CSV table of C-alpha atoms and ligand atoms in Angstrom, one decimal:
chain,number,residue,atom,x,y,z
S,1,MET,CA,-0.2,0.5,-0.4
S,2,SER,CA,1.9,3.6,-1.0
S,3,SER,CA,1.3,6.3,1.5
S,4,GLU,CA,3.0,8.8,0.0
S,5,ASP,CA,0.9,10.5,-1.5
S,6,ILE,CA,-1.9,11.0,2.4
S,7,LEU,CA,1.5,12.4,3.3
S,8,MET,CA,1.7,15.1,0.5
S,9,LEU,CA,-1.6,15.3,1.2
S,10,LEU,CA,-0.9,16.4,6.0
S,11,LYS,CA,1.8,18.2,4.1
S,12,ASP,CA,0.0,21.0,2.3
S,13,LYS,CA,-1.8,21.5,5.4
S,14,LYS,CA,-1.1,23.1,9.0
S,15,ASP,CA,-4.3,22.1,10.3
S,16,PHE,CA,-6.2,19.1,9.8
S,17,THR,CA,-8.0,17.1,7.2
S,18,SER,CA,-11.0,15.2,7.4
S,19,GLY,CA,-10.8,11.8,6.4
S,20,ALA,CA,-13.9,12.2,3.7
S,21,GLU,CA,-11.4,15.5,1.9
S,22,ILE,CA,-8.5,12.9,1.4
S,23,ALA,CA,-10.6,10.1,0.7
S,24,GLU,CA,-12.3,12.2,-1.8
S,25,ARG,CA,-9.1,13.4,-3.3
S,26,LEU,CA,-7.1,10.0,-3.6
S,27,LYS,CA,-10.5,7.8,-4.7
S,28,ILE,CA,-10.4,5.8,-1.9
S,29,THR,CA,-12.4,4.5,1.0
S,30,ARG,CA,-12.5,6.5,4.4
S,31,THR,CA,-11.3,2.4,6.3
S,32,ALA,CA,-7.8,2.7,3.1
S,33,VAL,CA,-7.9,6.9,5.3
S,34,TRP,CA,-7.0,4.7,8.3
S,35,LYS,CA,-5.4,1.8,7.7
S,36,ARG,CA,-2.8,4.1,5.9
S,37,ILE,CA,-2.6,6.3,8.7
S,38,LYS,CA,-1.8,3.4,10.9
S,39,LEU,CA,0.9,2.5,8.5
S,40,LEU,CA,2.3,6.0,8.9
S,41,ARG,CA,2.3,6.2,12.3
S,42,LYS,CA,3.6,2.7,12.5
S,43,ARG,CA,6.3,4.3,10.7
S,44,GLY,CA,7.2,7.1,12.7
S,45,TYR,CA,5.6,9.6,11.8
S,46,LYS,CA,3.8,11.2,14.2
S,47,ILE,CA,-0.3,12.1,12.8
S,48,GLU,CA,-2.6,13.7,15.8
S,49,ALA,CA,-7.1,12.2,14.8
S,50,SER,CA,-9.7,13.7,15.8
S,51,PRO,CA,-13.0,12.8,15.4
S,52,SER,CA,-15.2,15.9,14.3
S,53,LYS,CA,-11.8,17.1,12.6
S,54,GLY,CA,-10.0,14.9,10.9
S,55,TYR,CA,-5.7,14.0,10.9
S,56,LYS,CA,-3.1,16.8,11.4
S,57,LEU,CA,0.4,15.8,11.0
S,58,ILE,CA,2.0,16.5,13.6
S,59,ARG,CA,5.9,14.9,13.4
S,60,SER,CA,7.8,13.1,10.8
S,61,PRO,CA,11.2,10.3,11.6
S,62,ASP,CA,14.4,11.5,10.0
S,63,PHE,CA,13.7,8.9,7.3
S,64,SER,CA,11.8,6.8,5.5
S,65,ILE,CA,10.2,6.2,2.4
S,66,GLU,CA,7.4,8.1,1.9
S,67,GLY,CA,9.2,11.7,3.0
S,68,ILE,CA,12.0,11.3,0.7
S,69,LYS,CA,8.9,10.0,-2.1
S,70,ALA,CA,6.5,12.6,-0.7
S,71,SER,CA,9.1,15.4,-1.5
S,72,LEU,CA,10.8,14.8,-4.6
S,73,SER,CA,7.6,14.0,-7.0
S,74,ASN,CA,7.2,16.7,-9.2
S,75,GLN,CA,10.2,18.1,-8.2
S,76,SER,CA,12.4,15.5,-9.6
S,77,SER,CA,12.2,14.2,-13.6
S,78,ILE,CA,14.9,11.1,-13.6
S,79,ILE,CA,16.2,11.4,-10.2
S,80,GLY,CA,14.1,8.9,-7.9
S,81,ARG,CA,11.3,7.8,-9.8
S,82,LYS,CA,11.6,4.3,-8.7
S,83,ILE,CA,13.2,4.0,-4.8
S,84,LEU,CA,13.5,1.5,-3.1
S,85,PHE,CA,14.0,1.6,1.1
S,86,LEU,CA,15.7,-1.5,2.5
S,87,ASP,CA,16.3,-2.1,5.8
S,88,ASP,CA,19.7,-3.3,5.2
S,89,ILE,CA,22.1,-5.1,2.7
S,90,GLY,CA,24.8,-6.5,1.8
S,91,SER,CA,25.9,-3.1,-0.3
S,92,THR,CA,23.5,-0.5,-1.8
S,93,ASN,CA,25.7,-0.6,-4.8
S,94,THR,CA,26.1,-4.7,-5.4
S,95,TYR,CA,22.3,-4.8,-4.6
S,96,ALA,CA,22.1,-1.7,-7.6
S,97,MET,CA,24.3,-3.7,-10.2
S,98,GLY,CA,21.9,-6.4,-9.9
S,99,LEU,CA,18.3,-4.0,-10.3
S,100,ALA,CA,19.8,-2.0,-13.3
S,101,GLU,CA,21.1,-5.3,-14.8
S,102,LYS,CA,17.4,-6.6,-14.5
S,103,GLY,CA,15.9,-3.1,-16.5
S,104,TYR,CA,15.6,-1.4,-13.6
S,105,PRO,CA,15.2,2.6,-14.9
S,106,ASP,CA,17.8,5.5,-15.7
S,107,GLY,CA,17.8,7.0,-11.9
S,108,SER,CA,16.4,4.8,-9.8
S,109,VAL,CA,17.6,4.9,-6.0
S,110,ILE,CA,18.0,2.0,-3.7
S,111,ILE,CA,18.4,3.6,0.3
S,112,SER,CA,18.8,1.7,3.0
S,113,ASN,CA,19.5,2.3,6.3
S,114,CYS,CA,22.8,0.5,7.3
S,115,GLN,CA,24.5,-2.4,5.0
S,116,THR,CA,26.5,-5.5,6.8
S,117,GLY,CA,29.0,-5.1,3.8
S,118,GLY,CA,29.6,-0.9,2.1
S,119,LYS,CA,31.9,-1.1,-0.7
S,120,GLY,CA,35.0,2.5,-0.9
S,121,ARG,CA,37.3,3.4,-3.3
S,122,LEU,CA,40.1,1.3,-4.3
S,123,GLY,CA,39.1,-2.2,-2.1
S,124,ARG,CA,38.2,-0.6,0.7
S,125,SER,CA,34.9,-0.9,3.7
S,126,TRP,CA,32.4,1.5,3.9
S,127,PHE,CA,32.4,1.9,7.7
S,128,SER,CA,28.1,1.9,7.4
S,129,PRO,CA,26.4,1.2,11.3
S,130,PRO,CA,21.9,1.6,11.5
S,131,ASP,CA,20.1,4.9,12.2
S,132,LYS,CA,22.9,6.8,11.5
S,133,ASN,CA,24.2,7.3,8.2
S,134,LEU,CA,23.6,8.0,4.9
S,135,TYR,CA,24.2,4.8,2.2
S,136,MET,CA,22.5,5.4,-1.9
S,137,SER,CA,22.7,3.9,-5.0
S,138,ILE,CA,21.8,6.0,-7.6
S,139,ILE,CA,21.6,3.2,-11.1
S,140,LEU,CA,22.5,5.8,-14.4
S,141,LYS,CA,22.1,5.0,-17.9
S,142,PRO,CA,23.9,7.3,-19.6
S,143,SER,CA,24.1,7.9,-23.5
S,144,ILE,CA,28.3,8.0,-23.5
S,145,PRO,CA,31.6,6.0,-23.7
S,146,PRO,CA,33.3,4.3,-20.8
S,147,MET,CA,36.3,6.7,-22.2
S,148,ASP,CA,34.1,9.4,-19.9
S,149,ALA,CA,32.8,7.5,-17.5
S,150,PRO,CA,35.1,9.6,-14.9
S,151,ILE,CA,32.8,12.8,-15.5
S,152,ILE,CA,29.3,11.1,-13.6
S,153,THR,CA,31.4,10.5,-10.4
S,154,LEU,CA,32.6,14.0,-10.8
S,155,MET,CA,28.7,15.7,-11.5
S,156,SER,CA,28.3,13.1,-9.0
S,157,ALA,CA,30.1,15.4,-6.3
S,158,VAL,CA,29.3,18.6,-7.1
S,159,ALA,CA,25.7,17.5,-6.7
S,160,CYS,CA,26.3,15.6,-3.3
S,161,ILE,CA,28.2,19.1,-1.9
S,162,SER,CA,26.2,22.0,-4.0
S,163,ALA,CA,23.7,20.6,-1.0
S,164,ILE,CA,25.5,20.2,1.7
S,165,LYS,CA,26.8,23.4,1.5
S,166,ASN,CA,23.4,25.2,1.5
S,167,PHE,CA,24.4,24.6,5.4
S,168,LEU,CA,27.7,23.2,5.6
S,169,PRO,CA,29.5,26.6,3.5
S,170,SER,CA,32.4,25.0,4.2
S,171,ALA,CA,33.0,21.7,2.3
S,172,SER,CA,34.4,20.9,0.2
S,173,ILE,CA,35.4,18.0,-3.1
S,174,LYS,CA,38.9,16.8,-2.4
S,175,TRP,CA,39.7,14.6,-6.2
S,176,PRO,CA,38.4,12.8,-7.2
S,177,ASN,CA,35.3,12.1,-4.9
S,178,ASP,CA,36.3,12.3,-1.1
S,179,LEU,CA,33.7,14.8,-0.1
S,180,MET,CA,35.4,16.6,3.2
S,181,ILE,CA,34.9,19.6,5.7
S,182,SER,CA,37.8,20.8,6.9
S,183,GLU,CA,40.4,18.0,6.0
S,184,LYS,CA,39.0,16.1,7.1
S,185,LYS,CA,36.2,12.8,5.1
S,186,PHE,CA,32.7,13.1,5.5
S,187,GLY,CA,31.4,11.5,2.7
S,188,GLY,CA,32.4,9.9,-0.7
S,189,ILE,CA,31.1,8.5,-3.8
S,190,LEU,CA,32.0,5.0,-5.3
S,191,THR,CA,31.1,4.5,-8.8
S,192,GLU,CA,30.5,1.0,-10.6
S,193,ILE,CA,30.1,0.9,-14.1
S,194,LYS,CA,29.5,-1.6,-16.6
S,195,ALA,CA,30.9,-1.2,-20.2
S,196,ASP,CA,31.9,-2.9,-23.1
S,197,MET,CA,34.8,-0.5,-25.6
S,198,ASP,CA,31.6,0.7,-26.9
S,199,SER,CA,29.4,2.7,-24.8
S,200,ILE,CA,28.1,2.5,-20.8
S,201,PHE,CA,25.0,0.0,-20.7
S,202,TYR,CA,24.4,1.0,-16.7
S,203,ALA,CA,26.0,3.7,-14.1
S,204,VAL,CA,25.6,2.8,-10.0
S,205,VAL,CA,26.8,6.2,-8.5
S,206,GLY,CA,27.5,4.8,-4.6
S,207,ILE,CA,26.9,7.6,-1.5
S,208,GLY,CA,27.9,7.1,2.1
S,209,ILE,CA,27.4,10.0,4.2
S,210,ASN,CA,28.4,10.4,7.5
S,211,VAL,CA,25.0,12.5,9.1
S,212,ASN,CA,24.5,11.6,12.9
S,213,ILE,CA,27.1,9.8,14.4
S,214,GLU,CA,29.7,11.0,16.8
S,215,ALA,CA,33.8,10.6,17.1
S,216,GLU,CA,33.5,8.0,19.8
S,217,GLU,CA,31.5,5.8,17.8
S,218,MET,CA,34.1,5.3,14.5
S,219,PRO,CA,35.9,2.5,14.2
S,220,ASP,CA,39.9,3.0,15.5
S,221,GLU,CA,41.3,3.1,12.1
S,222,ILE,CA,39.0,6.8,10.8
S,223,ARG,CA,38.9,8.4,14.4
S,224,GLU,CA,41.8,10.6,13.0
S,225,TYR,CA,40.1,11.6,9.4
S,226,ALA,CA,36.9,11.5,9.4
S,227,THR,CA,34.1,13.9,10.7
S,228,SER,CA,30.3,14.0,10.3
S,229,ILE,CA,28.0,17.1,9.4
S,230,LYS,CA,26.3,16.3,13.2
S,231,ILE,CA,30.1,17.0,14.7
S,232,GLU,CA,30.3,19.6,12.1
S,233,THR,CA,27.4,21.3,12.8
S,234,GLY,CA,26.3,20.8,16.8
S,235,LYS,CA,23.4,20.1,15.0
S,236,LYS,CA,21.8,16.6,14.1
S,237,GLN,CA,20.3,16.1,11.1
S,238,ALA,CA,17.2,15.1,9.1
S,239,ARG,CA,18.7,11.8,7.5
S,240,ASN,CA,15.7,12.3,4.8
S,241,LYS,CA,17.0,16.1,4.1
S,242,ILE,CA,20.1,15.7,3.0
S,243,ALA,CA,18.8,12.4,1.1
S,244,ILE,CA,16.2,14.7,-0.7
S,245,ASP,CA,18.3,17.7,-0.8
S,246,ILE,CA,21.6,15.3,-2.6
S,247,LEU,CA,19.3,13.6,-5.4
S,248,LYS,CA,17.3,17.1,-6.9
S,249,GLU,CA,21.2,18.4,-7.2
S,250,MET,CA,21.9,15.5,-8.5
S,251,ASP,CA,18.5,15.9,-10.7
S,252,LYS,CA,19.9,19.3,-11.9
S,253,TRP,CA,23.0,17.6,-12.8
S,254,TYR,CA,22.6,15.2,-14.0
S,255,SER,CA,19.6,17.4,-16.9
S,256,ILE,CA,22.8,19.2,-17.5
S,257,PHE,CA,25.3,16.6,-18.0
S,258,SER,CA,23.1,14.8,-20.4
S,259,ASN,CA,22.4,18.1,-22.0
S,260,ASN,CA,26.4,18.3,-23.0
S,261,GLY,CA,27.1,20.0,-20.3
S,262,LYS,CA,30.1,18.3,-19.3
S,263,ARG,CA,32.0,21.4,-19.5
S,264,LEU,CA,30.1,23.5,-16.9
S,265,ILE,CA,30.1,20.5,-14.6
S,266,SER,CA,34.4,20.5,-14.5
S,267,GLU,CA,33.8,24.1,-14.3
S,268,GLU,CA,31.5,23.6,-11.3
S,269,TRP,CA,34.2,20.3,-9.9
S,270,LEU,CA,36.9,23.0,-9.9
S,271,ARG,CA,35.3,26.3,-8.6
S,272,LEU,CA,34.2,23.5,-5.3
S,273,SER,CA,36.9,21.7,-4.6
S,274,SER,CA,40.0,22.2,-2.2
S,275,THR,CA,42.3,20.0,-4.0
S,276,ILE,CA,43.2,22.7,-6.6
S,277,GLY,CA,46.7,25.1,-5.7
S,278,ARG,CA,47.6,22.4,-3.4
S,279,ALA,CA,50.2,20.6,-2.1
S,280,VAL,CA,49.4,17.7,-2.5
S,281,LYS,CA,51.2,14.1,-2.1
S,282,ALA,CA,49.4,11.0,-4.6
S,283,VAL,CA,50.2,7.3,-3.7
S,284,ILE,CA,49.4,5.4,-6.5
S,285,GLY,CA,50.2,1.5,-5.8
S,286,GLU,CA,53.2,1.7,-4.7
S,287,ASN,CA,54.5,5.1,-6.9
S,288,ILE,CA,53.8,8.3,-4.7
S,289,PHE,CA,54.0,11.5,-6.2
S,290,GLN,CA,55.2,14.9,-4.6
S,291,GLY,CA,53.9,18.4,-6.1
S,292,THR,CA,51.3,21.5,-6.8
S,293,ALA,CA,47.4,20.4,-8.0
S,294,GLN,CA,46.3,22.1,-10.9
S,295,GLY,CA,44.0,21.4,-11.8
S,296,ILE,CA,41.5,18.6,-13.6
S,297,ASP,CA,42.0,17.8,-17.4
S,298,GLU,CA,38.5,16.5,-19.9
S,299,ASN,CA,38.7,12.8,-18.3
S,300,GLY,CA,38.9,14.1,-15.0
S,301,MET,CA,42.5,13.0,-14.2
S,302,LEU,CA,44.1,15.0,-11.7
S,303,ILE,CA,47.1,17.1,-13.0
S,304,LEU,CA,50.1,18.0,-10.8
S,305,ARG,CA,53.0,20.0,-11.4
S,306,LEU,CA,56.0,18.1,-9.7
S,307,SER,CA,59.7,19.5,-8.0
S,308,ASP,CA,61.4,19.0,-11.9
S,309,ASN,CA,58.3,21.3,-12.4
S,310,SER,CA,57.2,18.3,-15.3
S,311,ILE,CA,53.1,17.5,-15.1
S,312,LYS,CA,51.7,14.0,-14.2
S,313,LYS,CA,48.7,12.6,-14.5
S,314,ILE,CA,47.1,11.2,-11.7
S,315,SER,CA,44.2,8.9,-13.2
S,316,ALA,CA,43.4,6.6,-9.7
S,317,GLY,CA,44.4,6.6,-5.9
S,318,ASP,CA,44.8,8.1,-3.4
S,319,VAL,CA,45.7,11.9,-3.1
S,320,THR,CA,46.4,13.4,0.7
S,321,HIS,CA,46.2,17.5,1.3
S,322,LEU,CA,49.9,18.4,2.3
S,323,ARG,CA,50.1,20.7,5.1
S,324,GLN,CA,53.7,24.0,5.3
S,325,ALA,CA,56.0,21.5,7.6
S,326,GLU,CA,55.5,18.6,5.1
S,327,GLN,CA,55.2,20.6,2.2
F,1,BTN,C1,35.1,6.0,-0.7
F,1,BTN,O1,35.5,5.4,-0.5
F,1,BTN,O2,34.9,7.3,-0.6
F,1,BTN,C2,33.8,5.9,-1.2
F,1,BTN,C3,32.7,5.3,-0.2
F,1,BTN,C4,31.0,5.2,-1.1
F,1,BTN,C5,29.8,4.4,-0.5
F,1,BTN,C6,28.8,4.4,-0.3
F,1,BTN,S1,26.9,4.0,0.8
F,1,BTN,C7,26.7,3.2,-0.5
F,1,BTN,C8,27.1,2.3,-1.5
F,1,BTN,N1,27.4,1.2,-1.8
F,1,BTN,C9,28.0,0.5,-1.1
F,1,BTN,O3,28.9,-0.4,-1.0
F,1,BTN,N2,28.9,1.2,-1.7
F,1,BTN,C10,28.5,2.9,-1.2
C-alpha cells in the first residue's frame, strides 16, 4: 500500500484535513485512509486524529521512504522516479548493479538504513552502521562512451557538495570524490559501471554520508580522518532532508550532463574543490608523487606539477593535501 500520497496532502496543510476530503481526493474509502494513517504511524510519523476534524501531521521521522517520495515527486524529472528503501543490505551498490541488470530504469534510487558489506574506493570497506548515516545508490544509464565515465563521479560530487554547502559552507571536494569539511572526510562516492568498448550499459553511483555518527562511535582506524555533519554543525540532522537535497541536485546536474554539460560540470567541480592549487601527495600502488595540483583534464584526471616542473596526470589513487610543514 502506498502512503506517500496521503503524506503529501497532510504536509501541504498546517491544520487538520478531514478523512472525507482525503478519501475524496485520493479516490479511496475512509477505511483505506485509516489503514494508511496506521501504517504511517507505524513508520514513525506522529499524526493526530480527531473524530470531528480529521488528521494532522505533527512530526515526521528522520528517515522514511514516504518522506523522500513525497518531497521528490513533481520536483524531480529522472532521479528518484523509482525509489527502494531497505532496512539492511550487504551493499546498496552491489544490490543496485543487480537491479540495473534486471532492467531497473535510469534514475532508480536504492537507500538502506545500514550496510553489512559497504564498499569504499580502492577495495576498501565503508563503515555503515544502522540509524545514523546515509547509504544510497543511483542507477544511471547515460549514453556516453566508457572513457567519459569519470565525469559521472565528478557530477555526483558536485551534486553532493552543492546540497551540503547550503548549511555547511566550508564543505568541499578532495580529488577525485572525497566529501570534506575542514580537512576531514564526511562522505565518499563509489561509481561502478558495466560497459563494453563503445558504450556504458549502466553506472551505479554509490553515495555514503556520515550524518549523525559521533567520533567515539567510529572505528579507531578512521576517527582521525573522518567526521560527520552532526560533529561539524553540533546538531542532529534529518537524514531524509539530506537525501532529498542530494537527489534534487543529482537530478539538476544529471540533466545538465545529458544536455552536453561536461564543461559546466568540470567548472563547477573546480569551484567546489579544495585540491586545486594545493601541494599534494599522490600514492598510486607503490609509487608516490608529490607536487602542486594544477587542475583536472577533460577526463577528470588530476594534473600535478612535480618539483622538476614536469606534469604528471593521475587517474586513480589516494591523494593527501599536504600541510605547509610537510611540503
Ligand atoms: C569512498 O571510498 O570514498 C567511497 C565510499 C562509498 C560508500 C557508499 S555507501 C552507499 C554505496 N554502497 C556501497 O557499498 N558503497 C557506496
